[in-house]
CSV table of C-alpha atoms in Angstrom, one decimal:
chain,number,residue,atom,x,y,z
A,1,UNK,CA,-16.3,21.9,1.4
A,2,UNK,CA,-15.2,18.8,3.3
A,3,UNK,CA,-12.6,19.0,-0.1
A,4,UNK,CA,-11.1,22.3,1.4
A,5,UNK,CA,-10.7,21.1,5.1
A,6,UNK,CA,-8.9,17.9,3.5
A,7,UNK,CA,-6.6,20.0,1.2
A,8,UNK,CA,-6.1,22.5,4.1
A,9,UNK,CA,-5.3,19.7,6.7
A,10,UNK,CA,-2.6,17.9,3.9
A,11,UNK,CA,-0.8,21.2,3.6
A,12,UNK,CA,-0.5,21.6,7.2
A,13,UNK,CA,0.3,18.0,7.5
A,14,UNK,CA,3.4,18.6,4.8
A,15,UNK,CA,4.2,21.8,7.3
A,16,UNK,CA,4.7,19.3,10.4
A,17,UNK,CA,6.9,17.0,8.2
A,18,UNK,CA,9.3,19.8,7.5
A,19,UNK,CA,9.9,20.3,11.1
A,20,UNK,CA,10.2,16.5,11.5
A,21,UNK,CA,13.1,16.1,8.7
A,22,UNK,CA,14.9,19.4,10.5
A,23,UNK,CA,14.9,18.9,14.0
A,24,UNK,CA,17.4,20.0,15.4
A,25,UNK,CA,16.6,17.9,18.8
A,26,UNK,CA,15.1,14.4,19.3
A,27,UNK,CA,12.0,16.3,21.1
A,28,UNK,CA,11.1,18.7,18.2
A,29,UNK,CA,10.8,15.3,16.4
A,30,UNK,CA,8.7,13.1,19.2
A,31,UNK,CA,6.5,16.6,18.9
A,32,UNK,CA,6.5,16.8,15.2
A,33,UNK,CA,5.2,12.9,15.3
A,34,UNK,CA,2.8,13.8,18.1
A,35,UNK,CA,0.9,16.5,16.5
A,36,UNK,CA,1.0,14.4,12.6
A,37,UNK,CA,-1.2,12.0,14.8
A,38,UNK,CA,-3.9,14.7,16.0
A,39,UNK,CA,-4.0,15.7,12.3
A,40,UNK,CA,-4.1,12.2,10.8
A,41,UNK,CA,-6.8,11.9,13.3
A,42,UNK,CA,-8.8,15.1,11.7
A,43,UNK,CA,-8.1,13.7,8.0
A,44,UNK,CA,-9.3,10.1,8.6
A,45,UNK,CA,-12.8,11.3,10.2
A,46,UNK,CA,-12.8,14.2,6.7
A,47,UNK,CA,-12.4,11.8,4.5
A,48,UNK,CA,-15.2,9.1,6.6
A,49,UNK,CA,-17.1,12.1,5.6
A,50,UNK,CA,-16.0,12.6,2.1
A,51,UNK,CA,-16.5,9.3,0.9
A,52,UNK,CA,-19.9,8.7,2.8
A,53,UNK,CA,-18.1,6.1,4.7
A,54,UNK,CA,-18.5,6.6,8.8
A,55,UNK,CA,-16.2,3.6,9.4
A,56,UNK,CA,-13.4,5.9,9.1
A,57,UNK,CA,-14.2,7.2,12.5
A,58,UNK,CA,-13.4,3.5,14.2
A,59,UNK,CA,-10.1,4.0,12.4
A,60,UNK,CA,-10.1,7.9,14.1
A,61,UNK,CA,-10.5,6.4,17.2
A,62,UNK,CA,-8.1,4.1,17.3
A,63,UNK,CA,-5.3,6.2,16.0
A,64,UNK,CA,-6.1,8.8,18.4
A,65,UNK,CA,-5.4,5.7,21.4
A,66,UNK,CA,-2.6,4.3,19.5
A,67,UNK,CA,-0.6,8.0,19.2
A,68,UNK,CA,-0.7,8.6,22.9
A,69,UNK,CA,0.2,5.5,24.1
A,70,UNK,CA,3.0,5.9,21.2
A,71,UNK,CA,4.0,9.2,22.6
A,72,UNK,CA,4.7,8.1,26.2
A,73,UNK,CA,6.7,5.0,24.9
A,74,UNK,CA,9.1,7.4,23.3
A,75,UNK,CA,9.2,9.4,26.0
A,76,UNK,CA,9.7,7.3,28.2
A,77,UNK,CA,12.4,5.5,26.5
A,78,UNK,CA,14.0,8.4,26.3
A,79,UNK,CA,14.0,9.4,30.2
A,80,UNK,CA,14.8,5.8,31.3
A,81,UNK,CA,16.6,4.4,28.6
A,82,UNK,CA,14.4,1.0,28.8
A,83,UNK,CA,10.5,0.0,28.8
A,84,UNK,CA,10.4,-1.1,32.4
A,85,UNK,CA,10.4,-4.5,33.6
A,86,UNK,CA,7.5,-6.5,34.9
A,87,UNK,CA,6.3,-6.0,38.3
A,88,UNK,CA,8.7,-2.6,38.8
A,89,UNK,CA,6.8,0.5,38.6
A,90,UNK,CA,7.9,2.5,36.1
A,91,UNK,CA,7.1,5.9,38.0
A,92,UNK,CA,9.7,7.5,40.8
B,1,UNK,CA,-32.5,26.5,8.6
B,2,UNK,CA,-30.8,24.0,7.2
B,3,UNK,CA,-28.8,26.5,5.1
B,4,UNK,CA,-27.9,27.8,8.2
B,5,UNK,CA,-26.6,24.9,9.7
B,6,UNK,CA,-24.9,24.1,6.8
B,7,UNK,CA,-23.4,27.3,6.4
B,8,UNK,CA,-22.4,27.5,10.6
B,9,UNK,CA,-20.9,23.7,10.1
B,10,UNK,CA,-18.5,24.9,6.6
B,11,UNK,CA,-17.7,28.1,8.3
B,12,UNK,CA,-16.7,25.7,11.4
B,13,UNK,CA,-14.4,23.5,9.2
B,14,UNK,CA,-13.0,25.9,7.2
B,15,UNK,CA,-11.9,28.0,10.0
B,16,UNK,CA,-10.7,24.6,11.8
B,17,UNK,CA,-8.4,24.0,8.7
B,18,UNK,CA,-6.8,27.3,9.0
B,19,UNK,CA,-6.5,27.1,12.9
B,20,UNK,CA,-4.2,23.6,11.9
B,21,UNK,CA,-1.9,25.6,9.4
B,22,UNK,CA,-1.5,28.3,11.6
B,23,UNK,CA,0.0,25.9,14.1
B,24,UNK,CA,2.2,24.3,12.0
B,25,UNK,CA,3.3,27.5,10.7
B,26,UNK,CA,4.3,28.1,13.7
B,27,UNK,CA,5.9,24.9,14.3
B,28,UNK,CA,8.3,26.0,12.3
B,29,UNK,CA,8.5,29.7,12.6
B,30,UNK,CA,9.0,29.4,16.4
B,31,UNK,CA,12.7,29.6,18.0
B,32,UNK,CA,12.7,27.3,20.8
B,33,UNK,CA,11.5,23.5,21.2
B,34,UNK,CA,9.1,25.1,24.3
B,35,UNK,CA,7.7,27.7,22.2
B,36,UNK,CA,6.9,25.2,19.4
B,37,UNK,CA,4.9,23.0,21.9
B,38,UNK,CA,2.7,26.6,22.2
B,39,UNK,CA,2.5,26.6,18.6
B,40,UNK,CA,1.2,22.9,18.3
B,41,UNK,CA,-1.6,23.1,20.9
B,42,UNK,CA,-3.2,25.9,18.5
B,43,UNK,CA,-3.7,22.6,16.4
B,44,UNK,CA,-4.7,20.6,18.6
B,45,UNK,CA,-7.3,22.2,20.6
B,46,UNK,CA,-9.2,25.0,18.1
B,47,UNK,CA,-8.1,23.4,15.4
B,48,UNK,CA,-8.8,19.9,15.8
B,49,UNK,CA,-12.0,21.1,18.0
B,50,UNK,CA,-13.6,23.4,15.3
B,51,UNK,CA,-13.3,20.9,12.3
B,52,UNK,CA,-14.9,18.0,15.1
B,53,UNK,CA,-17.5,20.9,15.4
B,54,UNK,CA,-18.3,21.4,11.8
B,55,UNK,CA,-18.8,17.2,11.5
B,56,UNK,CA,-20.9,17.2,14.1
B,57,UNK,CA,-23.5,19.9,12.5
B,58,UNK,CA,-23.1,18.3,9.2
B,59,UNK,CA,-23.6,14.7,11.1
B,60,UNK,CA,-26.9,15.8,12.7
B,61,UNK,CA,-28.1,13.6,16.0
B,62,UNK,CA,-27.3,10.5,14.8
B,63,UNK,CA,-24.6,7.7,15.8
B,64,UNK,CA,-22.0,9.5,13.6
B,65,UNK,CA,-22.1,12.4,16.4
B,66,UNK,CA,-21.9,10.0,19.1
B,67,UNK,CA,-18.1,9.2,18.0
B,68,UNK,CA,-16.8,12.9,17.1
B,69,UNK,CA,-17.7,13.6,20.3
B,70,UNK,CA,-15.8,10.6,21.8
B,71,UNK,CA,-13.0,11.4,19.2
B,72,UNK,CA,-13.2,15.1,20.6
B,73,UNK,CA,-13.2,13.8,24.2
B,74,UNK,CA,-9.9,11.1,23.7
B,75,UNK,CA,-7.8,14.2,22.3
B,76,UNK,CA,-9.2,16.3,25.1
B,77,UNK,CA,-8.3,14.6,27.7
B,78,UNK,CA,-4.7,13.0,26.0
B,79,UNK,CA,-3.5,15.9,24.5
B,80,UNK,CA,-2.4,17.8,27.7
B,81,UNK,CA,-0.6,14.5,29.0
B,82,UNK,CA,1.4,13.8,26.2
B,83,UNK,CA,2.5,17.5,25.9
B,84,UNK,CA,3.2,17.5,29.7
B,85,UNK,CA,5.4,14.4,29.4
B,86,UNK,CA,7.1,16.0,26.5
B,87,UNK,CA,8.0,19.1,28.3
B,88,UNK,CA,9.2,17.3,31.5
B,89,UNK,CA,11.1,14.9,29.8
B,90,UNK,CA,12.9,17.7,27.8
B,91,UNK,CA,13.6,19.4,30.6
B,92,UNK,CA,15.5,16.2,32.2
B,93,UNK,CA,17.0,16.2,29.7
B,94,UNK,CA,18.6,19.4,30.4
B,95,UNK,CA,17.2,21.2,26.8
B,96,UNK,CA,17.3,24.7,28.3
B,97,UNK,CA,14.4,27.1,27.6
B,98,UNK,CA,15.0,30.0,25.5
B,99,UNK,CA,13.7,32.7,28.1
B,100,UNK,CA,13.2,36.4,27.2
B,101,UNK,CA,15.6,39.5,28.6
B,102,UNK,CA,15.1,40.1,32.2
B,103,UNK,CA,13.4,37.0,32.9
B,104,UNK,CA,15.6,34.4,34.2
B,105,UNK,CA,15.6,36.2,37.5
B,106,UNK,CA,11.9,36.3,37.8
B,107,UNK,CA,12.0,32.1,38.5
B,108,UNK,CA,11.3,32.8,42.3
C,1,UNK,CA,-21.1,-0.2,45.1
C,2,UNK,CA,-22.9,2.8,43.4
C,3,UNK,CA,-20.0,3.7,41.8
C,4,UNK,CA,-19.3,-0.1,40.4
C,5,UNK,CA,-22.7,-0.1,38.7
C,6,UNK,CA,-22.6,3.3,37.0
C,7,UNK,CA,-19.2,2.1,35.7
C,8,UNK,CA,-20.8,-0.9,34.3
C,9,UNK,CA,-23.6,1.4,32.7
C,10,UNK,CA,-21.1,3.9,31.2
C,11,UNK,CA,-19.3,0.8,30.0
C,12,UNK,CA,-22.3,-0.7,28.4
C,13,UNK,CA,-23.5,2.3,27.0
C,14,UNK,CA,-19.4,2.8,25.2
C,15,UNK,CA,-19.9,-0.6,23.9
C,16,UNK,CA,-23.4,0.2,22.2
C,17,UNK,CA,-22.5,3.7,21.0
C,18,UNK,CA,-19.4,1.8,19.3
C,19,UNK,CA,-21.1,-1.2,17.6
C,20,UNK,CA,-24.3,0.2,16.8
C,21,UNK,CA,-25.4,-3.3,16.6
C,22,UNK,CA,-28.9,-4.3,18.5
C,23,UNK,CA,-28.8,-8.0,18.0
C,24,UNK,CA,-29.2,-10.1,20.7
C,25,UNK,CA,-26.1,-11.5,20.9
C,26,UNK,CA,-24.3,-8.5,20.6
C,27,UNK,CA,-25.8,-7.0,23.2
C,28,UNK,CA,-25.2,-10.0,25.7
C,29,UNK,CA,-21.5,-10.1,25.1
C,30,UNK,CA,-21.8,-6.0,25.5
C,31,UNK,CA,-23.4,-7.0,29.3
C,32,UNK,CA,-20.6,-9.8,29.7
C,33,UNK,CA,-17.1,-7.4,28.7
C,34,UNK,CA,-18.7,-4.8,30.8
C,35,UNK,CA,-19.4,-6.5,33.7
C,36,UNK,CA,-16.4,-8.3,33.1
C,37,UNK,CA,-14.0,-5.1,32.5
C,38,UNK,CA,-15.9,-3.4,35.8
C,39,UNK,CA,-15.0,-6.4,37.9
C,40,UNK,CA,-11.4,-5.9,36.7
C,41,UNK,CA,-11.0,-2.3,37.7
C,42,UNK,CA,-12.7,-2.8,41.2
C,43,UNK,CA,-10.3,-5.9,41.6
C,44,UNK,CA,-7.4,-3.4,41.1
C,45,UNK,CA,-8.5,-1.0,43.7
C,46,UNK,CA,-9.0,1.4,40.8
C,47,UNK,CA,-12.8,2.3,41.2
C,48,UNK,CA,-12.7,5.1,44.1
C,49,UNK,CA,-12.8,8.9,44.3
C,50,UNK,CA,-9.8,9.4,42.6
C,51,UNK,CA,-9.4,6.7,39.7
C,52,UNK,CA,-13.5,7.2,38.3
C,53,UNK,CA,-14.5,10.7,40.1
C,54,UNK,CA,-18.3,10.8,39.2
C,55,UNK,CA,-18.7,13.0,42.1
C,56,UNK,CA,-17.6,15.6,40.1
C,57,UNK,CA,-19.7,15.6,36.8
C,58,UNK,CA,-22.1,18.5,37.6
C,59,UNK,CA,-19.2,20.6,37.9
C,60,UNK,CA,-18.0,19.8,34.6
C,61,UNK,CA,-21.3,21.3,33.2
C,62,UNK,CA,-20.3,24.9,34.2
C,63,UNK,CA,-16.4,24.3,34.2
C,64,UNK,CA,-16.2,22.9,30.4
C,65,UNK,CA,-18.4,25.9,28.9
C,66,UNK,CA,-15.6,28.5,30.5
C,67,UNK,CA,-12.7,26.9,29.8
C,68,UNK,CA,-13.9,26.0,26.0
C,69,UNK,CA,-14.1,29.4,25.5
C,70,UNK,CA,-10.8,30.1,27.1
C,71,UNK,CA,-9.5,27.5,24.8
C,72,UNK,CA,-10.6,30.0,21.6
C,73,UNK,CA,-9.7,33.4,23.5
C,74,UNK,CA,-6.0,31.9,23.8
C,75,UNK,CA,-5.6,30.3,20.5
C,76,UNK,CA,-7.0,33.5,18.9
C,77,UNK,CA,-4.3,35.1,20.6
C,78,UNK,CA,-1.2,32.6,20.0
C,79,UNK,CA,-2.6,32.9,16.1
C,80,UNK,CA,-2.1,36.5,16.1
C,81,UNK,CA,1.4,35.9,17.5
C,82,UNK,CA,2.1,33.4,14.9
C,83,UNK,CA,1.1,34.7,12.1
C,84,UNK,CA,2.9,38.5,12.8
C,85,UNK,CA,6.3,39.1,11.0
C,86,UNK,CA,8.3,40.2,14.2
C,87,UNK,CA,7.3,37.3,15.9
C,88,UNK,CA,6.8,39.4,19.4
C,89,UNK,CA,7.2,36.0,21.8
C,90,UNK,CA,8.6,36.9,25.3
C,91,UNK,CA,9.2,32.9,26.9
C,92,UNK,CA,8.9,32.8,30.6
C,93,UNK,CA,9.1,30.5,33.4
C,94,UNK,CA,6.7,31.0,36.4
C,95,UNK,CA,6.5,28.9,39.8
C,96,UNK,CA,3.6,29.2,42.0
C,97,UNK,CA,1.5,27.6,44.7
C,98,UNK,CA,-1.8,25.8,43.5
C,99,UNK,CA,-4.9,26.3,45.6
C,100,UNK,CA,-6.2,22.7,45.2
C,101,UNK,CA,-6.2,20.4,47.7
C,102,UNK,CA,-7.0,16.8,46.0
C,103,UNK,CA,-5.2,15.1,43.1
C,104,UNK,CA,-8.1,15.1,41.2
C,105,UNK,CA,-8.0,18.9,41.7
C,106,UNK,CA,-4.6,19.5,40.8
C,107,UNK,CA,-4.6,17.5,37.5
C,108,UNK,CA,-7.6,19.1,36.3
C,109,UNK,CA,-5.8,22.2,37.0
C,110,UNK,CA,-2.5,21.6,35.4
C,111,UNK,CA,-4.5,20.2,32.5
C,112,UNK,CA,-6.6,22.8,31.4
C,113,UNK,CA,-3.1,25.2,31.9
C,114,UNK,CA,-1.5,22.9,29.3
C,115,UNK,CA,-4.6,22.6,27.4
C,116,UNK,CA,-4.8,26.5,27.2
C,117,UNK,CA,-2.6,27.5,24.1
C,118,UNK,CA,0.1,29.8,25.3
C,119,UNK,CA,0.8,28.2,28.6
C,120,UNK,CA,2.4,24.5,29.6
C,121,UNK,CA,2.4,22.9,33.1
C,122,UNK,CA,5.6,21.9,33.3
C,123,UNK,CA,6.0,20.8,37.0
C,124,UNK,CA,3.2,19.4,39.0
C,125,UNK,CA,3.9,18.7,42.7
C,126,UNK,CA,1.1,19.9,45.8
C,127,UNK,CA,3.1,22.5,46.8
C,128,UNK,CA,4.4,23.8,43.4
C,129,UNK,CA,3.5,24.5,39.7
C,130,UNK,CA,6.3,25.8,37.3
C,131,UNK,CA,4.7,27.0,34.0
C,132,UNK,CA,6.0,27.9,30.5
C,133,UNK,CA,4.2,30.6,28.8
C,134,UNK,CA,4.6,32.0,25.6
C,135,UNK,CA,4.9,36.2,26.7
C,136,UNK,CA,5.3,37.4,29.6
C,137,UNK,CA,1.7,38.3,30.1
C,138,UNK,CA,0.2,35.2,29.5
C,139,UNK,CA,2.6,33.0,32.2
C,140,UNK,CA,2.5,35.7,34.7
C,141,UNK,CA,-1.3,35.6,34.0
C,142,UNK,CA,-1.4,31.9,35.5
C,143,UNK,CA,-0.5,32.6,39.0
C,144,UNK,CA,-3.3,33.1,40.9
C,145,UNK,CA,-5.8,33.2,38.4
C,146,UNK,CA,-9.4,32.8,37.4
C,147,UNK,CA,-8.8,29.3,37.2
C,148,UNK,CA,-7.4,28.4,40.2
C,149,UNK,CA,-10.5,29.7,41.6
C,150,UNK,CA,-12.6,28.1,39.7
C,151,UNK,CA,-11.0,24.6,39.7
C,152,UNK,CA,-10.9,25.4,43.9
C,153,UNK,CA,-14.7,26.1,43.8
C,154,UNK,CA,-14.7,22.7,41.0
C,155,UNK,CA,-13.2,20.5,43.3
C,156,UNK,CA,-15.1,21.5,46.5
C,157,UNK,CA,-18.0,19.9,45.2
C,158,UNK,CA,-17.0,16.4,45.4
């Protein structure tokens, strides 16, 4: 059964790519990228299960931190057009 | 009872599967970047949340539970943040929303 | 100072549930990082009502139950949407006045909107919310909801 729920979660996985190839704008793409994260999430902690393995679930973990913090580096790239410098709030 | 369980957790992660395709289905069936953002939360809230569910009855009380509940907790609590910072930095960026017939006057 | 130990035990308690390790010296250097990482926060003014609100966790026990099942009513709904040929979506903006009064209110608010499938906070501000719905129904259903009462009656706990 955990089979199924991997097999299911690859196809929809293959679904988010196709939006991620086509676009059109740079925020369909961050999104795209944002929700393959929530699903490569799912499929590591399926497969810790698969395998018998529960280590995959440290690995769950810390892809879950790792997208968001990825997600509001994009983004906020994109609305400042740098990182922010040291000691400047980055915030209005 | 057991049976049950079992039964309750593969019904939990079958559905959660299907709740994921649906929302990237929709990902790509959807017109407008704002709509798709709709589309994706489907995944990430029932989705993700039923198949977490379905671990957890499989997992039984045990540490393994302990951490799909913190996994369940992160995407909680992160998911809405990212897909607010999405949506406000798009709209900065002057992407305009798709809005239905008669409804750009209803912005009060 | 309350508040600066149950940090410390939440900490420790992370720390165990992650390592599942009850050796002595794990468990020390568990006691020294989260002693070490509450010290931190208090240094950077961070541990108060607002940054850890532990004030509020009863609250969560009857708020969480409603909105999880929120959560499923909606996504039930935004499935049937998806998933039918026409595609009958109706996008609409909506601005209205929240009823909380603290930050910790507001966010919680403006969370579980965006967390709700069918309906994105896209503007936060104290005097203003401007959300995205999918239909018409659903963002027009956001202004003065259920919700906002019961994040108003969440909040006036603490």
């Amino acid at each position: 059964m955990f089979t199924a729920a991997a097999a299911g979660l690859l196809v929809a996985l293959a679904l988010v790519l196709v939006r991620a190839v086509r676009g059109p704008s740079v925020f369909d793409r961050v999104l795209a990228a944002n929700t393959t994260g929530t699903l490569s999430v799912m499929l590591l902690s399926v497969i810790g299960f698969l395998t018998g393995r529960p280590e995959f679930l440290d690995l769950a973990i810390i892809y879950g931190l790792l997208n968001v913090v990825g997600t509001i580096a994009v983004l906020k790239f994109f609305r400042y057009g740098n990182l922010g410098e040291p000691g400047k709030g980055g915030a209005e | 009872m057991s049976a049950l369980v079992d039964a309750l957790s593969w019904a939990c992660l079958v559905a959660g599967a299907v709740f994921c395709i649906i929302g990237s289905v929709g990902l790509i069936r959807m017109p407008d970047f704002y709509t798709r953002v709709h589309a994706a939360s489907v995944t990430d809230t029932a989705g993700a949340g039923l198949l977490l569910l379905g671990m957890m009855l499989q997992a039984g009380f045990t540490l393994v539970t302990v951490k799909l509940i913190i996994i369940g907790l992160l995407i909680l609590f992160t998911s809405p943040t990212a897909t607010h910072a999405l949506c406000k930095a798009a709209l900065m960026r002057d992407l305009k929303p798709l809005l239905a017939e008669g409804e750009a006057t209803s912005k009060r | 100072m309350i508040r600066f130990a149950s940090l410390f035990i939440v900490l420790f308690l992370f720390w165990v549930v992650l390592s599942g390790f009850f050796t002595a010296f794990l468990l020390g250097a568990g006691v020294l990082s989260a002693l070490a990482v509450a010290y931190f926060a208090a240094r950077m003014q961070f541990v108060d009502h607002e940054g850890y609100p532990v004030q509020l966790s009863p609250g969560l026990l009857v708020y969480w139950p409603w909105l999880f099942l929120e959560i499923m009513k909606s996504a039930w709904a935004v499935s049937k949407i998806i998933l039918s040929p026409a595609l009958p979506v109706s996008p609409t903006m909506v601005k209205f006045i929240p009823g909380q009064r603290s930050v910790v209110g507001l966010v919680t608010h403006a969370n579980s909107i965006t967390l709700t499938p069918g309906t994105i906070a896209i503007e936060v501000q104290h005097d203003e919310f401007v959300v995205h719905g999918l239909t018409r129904e659903s963002a027009h259903g956001c202004v003065d909801s259920e919700m906002n009462r019961r994040v108003r009656r969440f909040e006036g706990q603490a």
